[in-house]
Amino acid sequence: MAEHFSFEVLKRSRTTLARLGVIRTRRGIIETPQFIPVATVASVRALGSDDLRALGVQAIFANTYHLHLRTGEDLIRRMGGLHRFMSFDGPIFTDSGGFQAFSLGLGREHNISKIGSIFPHGRRSAERRENLTRITDEGVAFKSLVDGGWHFIDPRSAMRIQSRLGSDIVMAFDECTSPLSDYDYTREAMERTHRWAVQSLRYHDRRQAIYGIIQGGWFEDLRRESADFIKSLPFDGIAIGGSLGNCKADMHQVLEWVVPRLDARPRHLLGIGEIPDIFECVERGIDTFDCVHPTRIARRGNLYISPASGGCLENKFRISIKSSVFKDDKRPVDPRCGCPTCRMYSRAYLRHLYISNELSYFRAATVHNVYFMLRLMESIRKSIRSGKFSALKRRWMKGEQAPG
């Protein structure tokens, strides 16, 4: 266990695997279950670090690969590490760069990504783009979309980069496969991930906590094998990554295969964070989540709303502010929300900003979505503490419950 890192389970649900806990790090605590906003290049897009503090963000998740290519870990180290570089004093997670083995490789070939859909529902896209990776047992060579050059990352360099970034919680180097990868390749990638996990432990900075990553795609025996292997190693926490199947039901099944095999260490689900996912995955024992979804959809005109306040036909948890129905709407985005955006601005004004392409829209919208997600997590923690998580989930899914 890394110095100054611990996890305590405070309460467990009697009817589900949901649990209330607290992660303690050298730079503060993370109350769980918790949503971790993504700060890809040391910034939650459209927000400043002062916004993060004001909203009550407890931790953020930065991207090793992009910081390595765009800024350079040596410069960030000279500036005092990520915390001083971006003036954020809370815990920071960093990934290892392993996800780019998927997003720049099979993700491009199969047209599956966090931007589009990681759940392809069995389809094979006719669109095939160049695979920009070369994966061997030694590591991954990437063709950079920044400078066009080839760069190589292996477990040792991934740990060195994260050490120089100075994050608090790092991820072991892994290979993330596609939902369309077959059994044989998924097993090969999983076994490579296991070897890299051992190397990541050998080379990681002992001042940083480290999470191992379970792989295995949507294959029950591989997921169980990977869970048992990663659990056997002295990681501080466990992350679940890779392909989660063809649909949300498959993702739930993966968690049901994996989570009951794990011990009391904190569990992180990589790249998942839509509102129904949060409820379903907390119910299945996940403690922390990271995802770009809340901030990305905000920039595209989609704002969270409690279902009791009336979402759109396509999604009861949000509205599309660009719709003409909001042209004369004096109400805040969500009358039940207490965020600065809802206290100050009407739907009509936010629509005006959006269709006018005013930069102030992006901050206002992102403030709302991040605040909304954090308050949702707070209400989930309260419900676990009071023994009412299942009731809270049921009311949200039926459209009867507001945040807080």
Short mmCIF file of C-alpha atoms in Angstrom, two decimals, residues 320-329 331 351:
data_model
loop_
_atom_site.label_atom_id
_atom_site.label_comp_id
_atom_site.label_asym_id
_atom_site.label_seq_id
_atom_site.Cartn_x
_atom_site.Cartn_y
_atom_site.Cartn_z
CA SER A 320 -31.29 19.97 -25.55
CA ILE A 321 -30.99 23.70 -24.91
CA LYS A 322 -30.76 24.52 -28.63
CA SER A 323 -34.41 23.52 -29.10
CA SER A 324 -36.72 26.36 -30.08
CA VAL A 325 -39.13 25.39 -27.27
CA PHE A 326 -36.76 27.17 -24.85
CA LYS A 327 -36.66 30.46 -26.77
CA ASP A 328 -39.00 32.21 -24.29
CA ASP A 329 -38.48 29.93 -21.29
CA ARG A 331 -37.14 28.92 -15.95
CA ARG A 351 -30.19 28.97 -25.58
#
